[in-house]
mmCIF file with all atom_site columns, C-alpha atoms in Angstrom:
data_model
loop_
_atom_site.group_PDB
_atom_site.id
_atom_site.type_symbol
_atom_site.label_atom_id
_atom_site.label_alt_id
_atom_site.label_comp_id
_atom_site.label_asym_id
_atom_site.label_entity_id
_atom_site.label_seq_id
_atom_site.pdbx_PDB_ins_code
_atom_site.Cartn_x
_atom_site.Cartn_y
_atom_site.Cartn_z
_atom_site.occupancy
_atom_site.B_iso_or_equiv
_atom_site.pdbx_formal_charge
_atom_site.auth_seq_id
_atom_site.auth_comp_id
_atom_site.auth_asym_id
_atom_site.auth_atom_id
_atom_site.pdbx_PDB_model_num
ATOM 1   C CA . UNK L 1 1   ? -12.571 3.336   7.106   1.00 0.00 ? 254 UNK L CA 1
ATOM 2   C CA . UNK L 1 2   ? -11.455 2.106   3.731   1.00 0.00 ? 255 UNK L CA 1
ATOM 3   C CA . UNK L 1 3   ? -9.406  4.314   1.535   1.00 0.00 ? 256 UNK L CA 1
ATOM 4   C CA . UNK L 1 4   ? -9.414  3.230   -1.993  1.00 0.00 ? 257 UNK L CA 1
ATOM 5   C CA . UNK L 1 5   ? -7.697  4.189   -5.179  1.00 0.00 ? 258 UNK L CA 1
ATOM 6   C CA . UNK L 1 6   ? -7.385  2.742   -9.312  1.00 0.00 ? 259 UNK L CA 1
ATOM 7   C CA . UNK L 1 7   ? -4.907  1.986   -11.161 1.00 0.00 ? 260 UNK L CA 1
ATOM 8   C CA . UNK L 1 8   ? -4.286  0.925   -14.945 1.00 0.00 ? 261 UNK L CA 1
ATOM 9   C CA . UNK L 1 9   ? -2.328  -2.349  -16.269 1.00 0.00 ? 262 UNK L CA 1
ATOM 10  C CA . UNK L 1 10  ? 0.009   -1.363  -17.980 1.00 0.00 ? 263 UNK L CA 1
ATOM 11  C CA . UNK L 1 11  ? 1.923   -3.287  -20.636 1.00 0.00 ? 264 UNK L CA 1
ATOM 12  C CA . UNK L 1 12  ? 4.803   -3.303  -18.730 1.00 0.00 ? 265 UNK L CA 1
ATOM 13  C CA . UNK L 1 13  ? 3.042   -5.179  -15.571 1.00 0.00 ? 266 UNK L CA 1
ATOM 14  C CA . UNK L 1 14  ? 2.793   -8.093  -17.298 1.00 0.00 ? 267 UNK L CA 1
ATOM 15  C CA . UNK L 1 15  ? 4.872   -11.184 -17.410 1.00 0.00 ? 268 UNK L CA 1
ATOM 16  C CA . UNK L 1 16  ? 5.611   -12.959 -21.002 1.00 0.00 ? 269 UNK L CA 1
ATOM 17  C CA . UNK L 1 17  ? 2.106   -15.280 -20.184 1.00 0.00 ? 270 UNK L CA 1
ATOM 18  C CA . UNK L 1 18  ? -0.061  -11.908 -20.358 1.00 0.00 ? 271 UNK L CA 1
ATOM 19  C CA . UNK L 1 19  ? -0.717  -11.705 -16.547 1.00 0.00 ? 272 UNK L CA 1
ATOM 20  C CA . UNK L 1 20  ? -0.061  -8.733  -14.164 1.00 0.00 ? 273 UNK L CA 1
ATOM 21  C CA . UNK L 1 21  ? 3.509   -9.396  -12.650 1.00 0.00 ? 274 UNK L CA 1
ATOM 22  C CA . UNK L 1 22  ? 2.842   -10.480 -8.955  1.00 0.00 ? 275 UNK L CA 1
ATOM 23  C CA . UNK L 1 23  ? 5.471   -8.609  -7.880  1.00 0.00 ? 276 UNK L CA 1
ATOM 24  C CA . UNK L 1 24  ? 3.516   -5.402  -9.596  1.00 0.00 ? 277 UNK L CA 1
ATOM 25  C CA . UNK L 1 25  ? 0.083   -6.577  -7.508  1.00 0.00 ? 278 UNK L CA 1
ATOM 26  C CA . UNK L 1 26  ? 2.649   -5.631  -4.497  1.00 0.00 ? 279 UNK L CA 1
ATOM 27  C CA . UNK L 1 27  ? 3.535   -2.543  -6.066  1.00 0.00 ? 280 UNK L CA 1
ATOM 28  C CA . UNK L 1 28  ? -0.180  -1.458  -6.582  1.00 0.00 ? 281 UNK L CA 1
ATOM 29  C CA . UNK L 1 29  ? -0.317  -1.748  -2.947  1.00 0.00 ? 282 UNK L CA 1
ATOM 30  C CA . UNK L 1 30  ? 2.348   0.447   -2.453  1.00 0.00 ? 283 UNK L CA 1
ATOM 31  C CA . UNK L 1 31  ? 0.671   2.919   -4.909  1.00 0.00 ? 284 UNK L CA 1
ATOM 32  C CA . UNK L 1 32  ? -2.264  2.804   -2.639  1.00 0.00 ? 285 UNK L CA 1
ATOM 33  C CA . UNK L 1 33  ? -0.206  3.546   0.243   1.00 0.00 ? 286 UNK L CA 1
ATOM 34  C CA . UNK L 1 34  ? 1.166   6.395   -1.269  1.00 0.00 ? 287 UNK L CA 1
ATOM 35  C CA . UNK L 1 35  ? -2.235  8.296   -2.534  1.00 0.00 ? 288 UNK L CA 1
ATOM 36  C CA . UNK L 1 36  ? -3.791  7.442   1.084   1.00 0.00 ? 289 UNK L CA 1
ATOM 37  C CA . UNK L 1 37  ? -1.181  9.878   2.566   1.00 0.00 ? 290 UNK L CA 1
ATOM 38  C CA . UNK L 1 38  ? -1.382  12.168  0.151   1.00 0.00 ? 291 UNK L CA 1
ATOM 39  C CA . UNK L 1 39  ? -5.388  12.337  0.471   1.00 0.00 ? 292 UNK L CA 1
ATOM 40  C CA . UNK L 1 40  ? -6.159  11.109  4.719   1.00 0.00 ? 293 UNK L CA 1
ATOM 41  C CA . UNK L 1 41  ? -2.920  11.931  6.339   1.00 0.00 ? 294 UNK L CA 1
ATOM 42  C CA . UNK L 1 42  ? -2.486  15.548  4.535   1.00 0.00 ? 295 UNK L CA 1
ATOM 43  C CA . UNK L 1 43  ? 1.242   14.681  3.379   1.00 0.00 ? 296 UNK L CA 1
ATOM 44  C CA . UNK L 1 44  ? 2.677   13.071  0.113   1.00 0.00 ? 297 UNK L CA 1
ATOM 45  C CA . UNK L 1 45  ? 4.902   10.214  1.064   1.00 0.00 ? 298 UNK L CA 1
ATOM 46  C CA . UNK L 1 46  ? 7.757   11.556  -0.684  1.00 0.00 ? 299 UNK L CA 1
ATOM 47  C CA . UNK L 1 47  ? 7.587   14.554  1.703   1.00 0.00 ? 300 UNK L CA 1
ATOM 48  C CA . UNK L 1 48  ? 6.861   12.540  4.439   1.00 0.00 ? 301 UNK L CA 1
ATOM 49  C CA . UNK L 1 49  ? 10.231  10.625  3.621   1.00 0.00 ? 302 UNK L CA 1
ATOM 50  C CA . UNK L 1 50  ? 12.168  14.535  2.535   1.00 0.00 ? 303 UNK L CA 1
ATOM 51  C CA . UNK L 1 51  ? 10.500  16.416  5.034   1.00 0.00 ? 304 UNK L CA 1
ATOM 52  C CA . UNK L 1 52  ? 9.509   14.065  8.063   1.00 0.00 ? 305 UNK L CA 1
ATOM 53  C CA . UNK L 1 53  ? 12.442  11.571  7.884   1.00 0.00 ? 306 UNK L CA 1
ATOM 54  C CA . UNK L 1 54  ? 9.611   9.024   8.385   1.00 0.00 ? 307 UNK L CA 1
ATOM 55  C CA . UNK L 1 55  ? 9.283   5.989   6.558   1.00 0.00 ? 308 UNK L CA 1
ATOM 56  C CA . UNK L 1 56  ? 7.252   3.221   6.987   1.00 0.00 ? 309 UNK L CA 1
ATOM 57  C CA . UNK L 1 57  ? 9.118   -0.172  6.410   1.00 0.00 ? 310 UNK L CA 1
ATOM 58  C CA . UNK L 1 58  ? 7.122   -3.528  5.446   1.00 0.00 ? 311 UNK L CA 1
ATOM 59  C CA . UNK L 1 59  ? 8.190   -5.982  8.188   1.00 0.00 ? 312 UNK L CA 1
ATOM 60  C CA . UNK L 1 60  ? 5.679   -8.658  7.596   1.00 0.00 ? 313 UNK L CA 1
ATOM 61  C CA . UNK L 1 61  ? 3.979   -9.181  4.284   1.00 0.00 ? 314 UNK L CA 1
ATOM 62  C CA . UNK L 1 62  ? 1.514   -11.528 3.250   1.00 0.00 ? 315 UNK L CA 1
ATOM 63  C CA . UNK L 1 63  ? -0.249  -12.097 -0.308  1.00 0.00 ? 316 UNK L CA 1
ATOM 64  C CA . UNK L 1 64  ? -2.466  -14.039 -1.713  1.00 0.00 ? 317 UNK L CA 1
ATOM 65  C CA . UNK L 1 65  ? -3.657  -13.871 -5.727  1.00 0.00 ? 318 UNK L CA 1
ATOM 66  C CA . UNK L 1 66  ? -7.093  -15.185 -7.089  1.00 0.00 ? 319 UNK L CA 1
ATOM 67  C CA . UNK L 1 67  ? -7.603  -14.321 -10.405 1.00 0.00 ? 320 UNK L CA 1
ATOM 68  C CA . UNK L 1 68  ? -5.147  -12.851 -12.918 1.00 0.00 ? 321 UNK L CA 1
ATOM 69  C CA . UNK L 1 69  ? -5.090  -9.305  -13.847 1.00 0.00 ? 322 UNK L CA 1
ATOM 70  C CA . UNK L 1 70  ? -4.571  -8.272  -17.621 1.00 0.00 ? 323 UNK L CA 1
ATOM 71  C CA . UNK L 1 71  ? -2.773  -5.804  -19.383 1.00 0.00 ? 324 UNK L CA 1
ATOM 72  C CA . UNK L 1 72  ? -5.580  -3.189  -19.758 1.00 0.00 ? 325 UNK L CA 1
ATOM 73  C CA . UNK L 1 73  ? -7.738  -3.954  -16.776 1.00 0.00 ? 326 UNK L CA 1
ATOM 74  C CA . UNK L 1 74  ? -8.643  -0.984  -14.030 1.00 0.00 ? 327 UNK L CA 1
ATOM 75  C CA . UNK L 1 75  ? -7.664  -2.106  -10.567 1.00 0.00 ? 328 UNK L CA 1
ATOM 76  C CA . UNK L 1 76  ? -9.441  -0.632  -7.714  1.00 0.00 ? 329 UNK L CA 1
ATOM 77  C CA . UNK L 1 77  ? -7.151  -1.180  -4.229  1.00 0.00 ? 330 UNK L CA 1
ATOM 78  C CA . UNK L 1 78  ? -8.950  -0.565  -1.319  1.00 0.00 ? 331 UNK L CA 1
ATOM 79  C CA . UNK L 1 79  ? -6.413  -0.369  1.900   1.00 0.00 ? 332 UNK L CA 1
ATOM 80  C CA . UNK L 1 80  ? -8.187  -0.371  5.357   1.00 0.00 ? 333 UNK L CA 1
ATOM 81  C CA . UNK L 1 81  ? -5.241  0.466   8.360   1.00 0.00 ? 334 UNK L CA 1
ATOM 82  C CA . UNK L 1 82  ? -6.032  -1.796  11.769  1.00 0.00 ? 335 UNK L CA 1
ATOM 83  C CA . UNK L 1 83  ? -4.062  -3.129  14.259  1.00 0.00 ? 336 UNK L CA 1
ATOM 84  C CA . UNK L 1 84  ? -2.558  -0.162  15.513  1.00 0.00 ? 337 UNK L CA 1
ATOM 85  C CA . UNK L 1 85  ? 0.668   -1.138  17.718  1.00 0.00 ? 338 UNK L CA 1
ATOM 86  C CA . UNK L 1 86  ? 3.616   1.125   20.048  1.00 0.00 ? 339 UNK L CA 1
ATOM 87  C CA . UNK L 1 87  ? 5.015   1.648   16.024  1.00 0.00 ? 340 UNK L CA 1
ATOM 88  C CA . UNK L 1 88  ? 3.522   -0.700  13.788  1.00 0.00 ? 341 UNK L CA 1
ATOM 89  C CA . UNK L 1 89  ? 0.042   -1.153  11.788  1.00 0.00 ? 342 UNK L CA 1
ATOM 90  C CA . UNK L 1 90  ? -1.427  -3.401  9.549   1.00 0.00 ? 343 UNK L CA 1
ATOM 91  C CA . UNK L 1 91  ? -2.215  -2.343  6.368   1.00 0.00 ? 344 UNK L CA 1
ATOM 92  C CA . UNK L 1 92  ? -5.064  -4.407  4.537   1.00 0.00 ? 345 UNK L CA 1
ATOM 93  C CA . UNK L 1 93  ? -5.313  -4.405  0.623   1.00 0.00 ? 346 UNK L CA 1
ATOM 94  C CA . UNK L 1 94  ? -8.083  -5.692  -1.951  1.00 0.00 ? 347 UNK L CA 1
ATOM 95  C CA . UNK L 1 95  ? -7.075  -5.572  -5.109  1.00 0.00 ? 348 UNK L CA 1
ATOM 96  C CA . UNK L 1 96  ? -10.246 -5.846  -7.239  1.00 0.00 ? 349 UNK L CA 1
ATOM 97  C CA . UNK L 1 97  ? -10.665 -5.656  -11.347 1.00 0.00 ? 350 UNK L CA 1
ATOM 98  C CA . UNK L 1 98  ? -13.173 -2.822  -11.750 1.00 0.00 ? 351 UNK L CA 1
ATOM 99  C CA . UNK L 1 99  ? -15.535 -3.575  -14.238 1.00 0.00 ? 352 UNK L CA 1
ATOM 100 C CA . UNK L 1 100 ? -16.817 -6.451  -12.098 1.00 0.00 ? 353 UNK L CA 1
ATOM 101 C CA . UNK L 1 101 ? -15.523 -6.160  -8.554  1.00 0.00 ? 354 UNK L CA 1
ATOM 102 C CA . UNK L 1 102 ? -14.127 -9.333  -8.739  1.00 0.00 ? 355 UNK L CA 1
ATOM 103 C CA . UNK L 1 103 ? -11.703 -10.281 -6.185  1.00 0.00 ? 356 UNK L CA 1
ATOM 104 C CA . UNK L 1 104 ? -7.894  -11.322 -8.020  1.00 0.00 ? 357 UNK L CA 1
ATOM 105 C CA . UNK L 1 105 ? -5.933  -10.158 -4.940  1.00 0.00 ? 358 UNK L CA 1
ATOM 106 C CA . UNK L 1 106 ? -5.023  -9.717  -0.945  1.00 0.00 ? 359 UNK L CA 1
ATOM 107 C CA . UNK L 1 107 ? -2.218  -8.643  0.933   1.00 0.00 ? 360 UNK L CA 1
ATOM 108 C CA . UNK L 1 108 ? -1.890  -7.858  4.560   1.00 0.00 ? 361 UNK L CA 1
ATOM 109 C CA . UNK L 1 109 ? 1.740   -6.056  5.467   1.00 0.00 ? 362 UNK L CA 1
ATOM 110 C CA . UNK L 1 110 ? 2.979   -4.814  8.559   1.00 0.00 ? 363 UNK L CA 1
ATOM 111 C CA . UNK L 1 111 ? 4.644   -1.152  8.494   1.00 0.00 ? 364 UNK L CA 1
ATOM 112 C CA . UNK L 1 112 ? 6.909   0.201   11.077  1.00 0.00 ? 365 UNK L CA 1
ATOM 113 C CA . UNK L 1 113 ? 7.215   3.801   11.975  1.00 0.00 ? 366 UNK L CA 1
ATOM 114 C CA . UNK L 1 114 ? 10.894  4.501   11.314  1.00 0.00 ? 367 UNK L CA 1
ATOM 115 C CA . UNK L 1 115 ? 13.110  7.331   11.665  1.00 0.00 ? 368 UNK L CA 1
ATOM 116 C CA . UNK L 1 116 ? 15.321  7.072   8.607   1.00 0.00 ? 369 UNK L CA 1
ATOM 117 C CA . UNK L 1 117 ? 18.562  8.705   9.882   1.00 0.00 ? 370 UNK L CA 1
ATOM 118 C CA . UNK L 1 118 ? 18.453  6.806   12.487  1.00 0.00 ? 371 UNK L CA 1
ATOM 119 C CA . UNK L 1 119 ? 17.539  3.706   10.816  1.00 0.00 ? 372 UNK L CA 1
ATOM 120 C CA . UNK L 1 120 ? 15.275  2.496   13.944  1.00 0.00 ? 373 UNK L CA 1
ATOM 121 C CA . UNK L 1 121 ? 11.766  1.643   14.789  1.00 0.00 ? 374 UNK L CA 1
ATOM 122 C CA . UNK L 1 122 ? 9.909   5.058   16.055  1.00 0.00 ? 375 UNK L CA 1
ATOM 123 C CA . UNK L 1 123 ? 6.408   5.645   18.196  1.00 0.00 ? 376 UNK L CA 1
ATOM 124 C CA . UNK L 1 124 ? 3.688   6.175   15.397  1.00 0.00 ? 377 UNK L CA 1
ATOM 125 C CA . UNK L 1 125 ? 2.879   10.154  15.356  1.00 0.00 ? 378 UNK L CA 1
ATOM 126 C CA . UNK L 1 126 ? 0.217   10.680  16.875  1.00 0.00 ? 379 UNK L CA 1
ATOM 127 C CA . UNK L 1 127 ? -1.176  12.335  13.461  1.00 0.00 ? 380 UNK L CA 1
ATOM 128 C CA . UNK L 1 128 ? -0.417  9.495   11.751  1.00 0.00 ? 381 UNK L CA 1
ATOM 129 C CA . UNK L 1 129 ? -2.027  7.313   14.277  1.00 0.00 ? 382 UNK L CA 1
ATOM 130 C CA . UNK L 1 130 ? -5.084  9.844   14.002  1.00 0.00 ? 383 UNK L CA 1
ATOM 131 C CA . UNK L 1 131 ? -5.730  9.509   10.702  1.00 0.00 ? 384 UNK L CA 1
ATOM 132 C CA . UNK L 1 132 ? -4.725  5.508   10.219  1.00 0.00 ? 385 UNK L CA 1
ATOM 133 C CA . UNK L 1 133 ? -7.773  4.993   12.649  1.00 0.00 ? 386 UNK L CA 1
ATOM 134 C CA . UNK L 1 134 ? -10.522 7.456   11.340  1.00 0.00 ? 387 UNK L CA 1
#
């Protein structure tokens, strides 16, 4: 099931050109990430980090950018979770302009369960495994 989520350019997301930062594509990702625990897995990330001592660390990331966002533009990310592994998962993100749907971005990133005390790889909770696959 895709979870999805907007966010507004802001002036600061742009580079000197007038374009959304990439790096700042990756970090509407993140964003995503963030409001899909808060809304399908019943935790906000920062408590999952305080609380849980789980993080999820990118391993593997992949992007690819279409069409340049603009200061100003609403971005809709949609995030679908597949690929569930022992501790990992794949997390798939459109990034899409609203007003037309078009397409400017992908990225596909792998996140490890972690225990952050520990610092080591962790079987995904079975919660979390729960709600990455409903």
């Amino acid at each position: 099931m895709v979870f999805s989520t907007s966010i507004t350019v802001r002036f600061a997301d742009c580079d000197p050109v007038g374009f959304v930062y990439y790096p700042r594509v990756l970090h509407y990702c993140h964003v995503c990430m963030e409001e899909f625990f808060a809304e399908r897995c019943g935790i906000t990330y920062q408590r999952l980090l305080d609380d849980e001592r789980i993080g999820f660390a990118t391993v593997k990331i992949e992007a690819e950018y279409f069409v340049p966002l603009l200061y100003g533009d609403t971005v809709e990310v949609d995030l679908e979770v597949t690929d569930l592994g022992r501790s990992s998962a794949r997390f798939n993100y459109s990034i899409k302009r609203a007003n037309d749907s078009v397409l400017c971005a992908h990225s596909s990133q792998i996140q490890v369960a972690m225990d952050i005390d520990k610092r080591k790889a962790i079987p995904l909770p079975e919660k979390y495994r729960v709600a990455f696959s409903s």
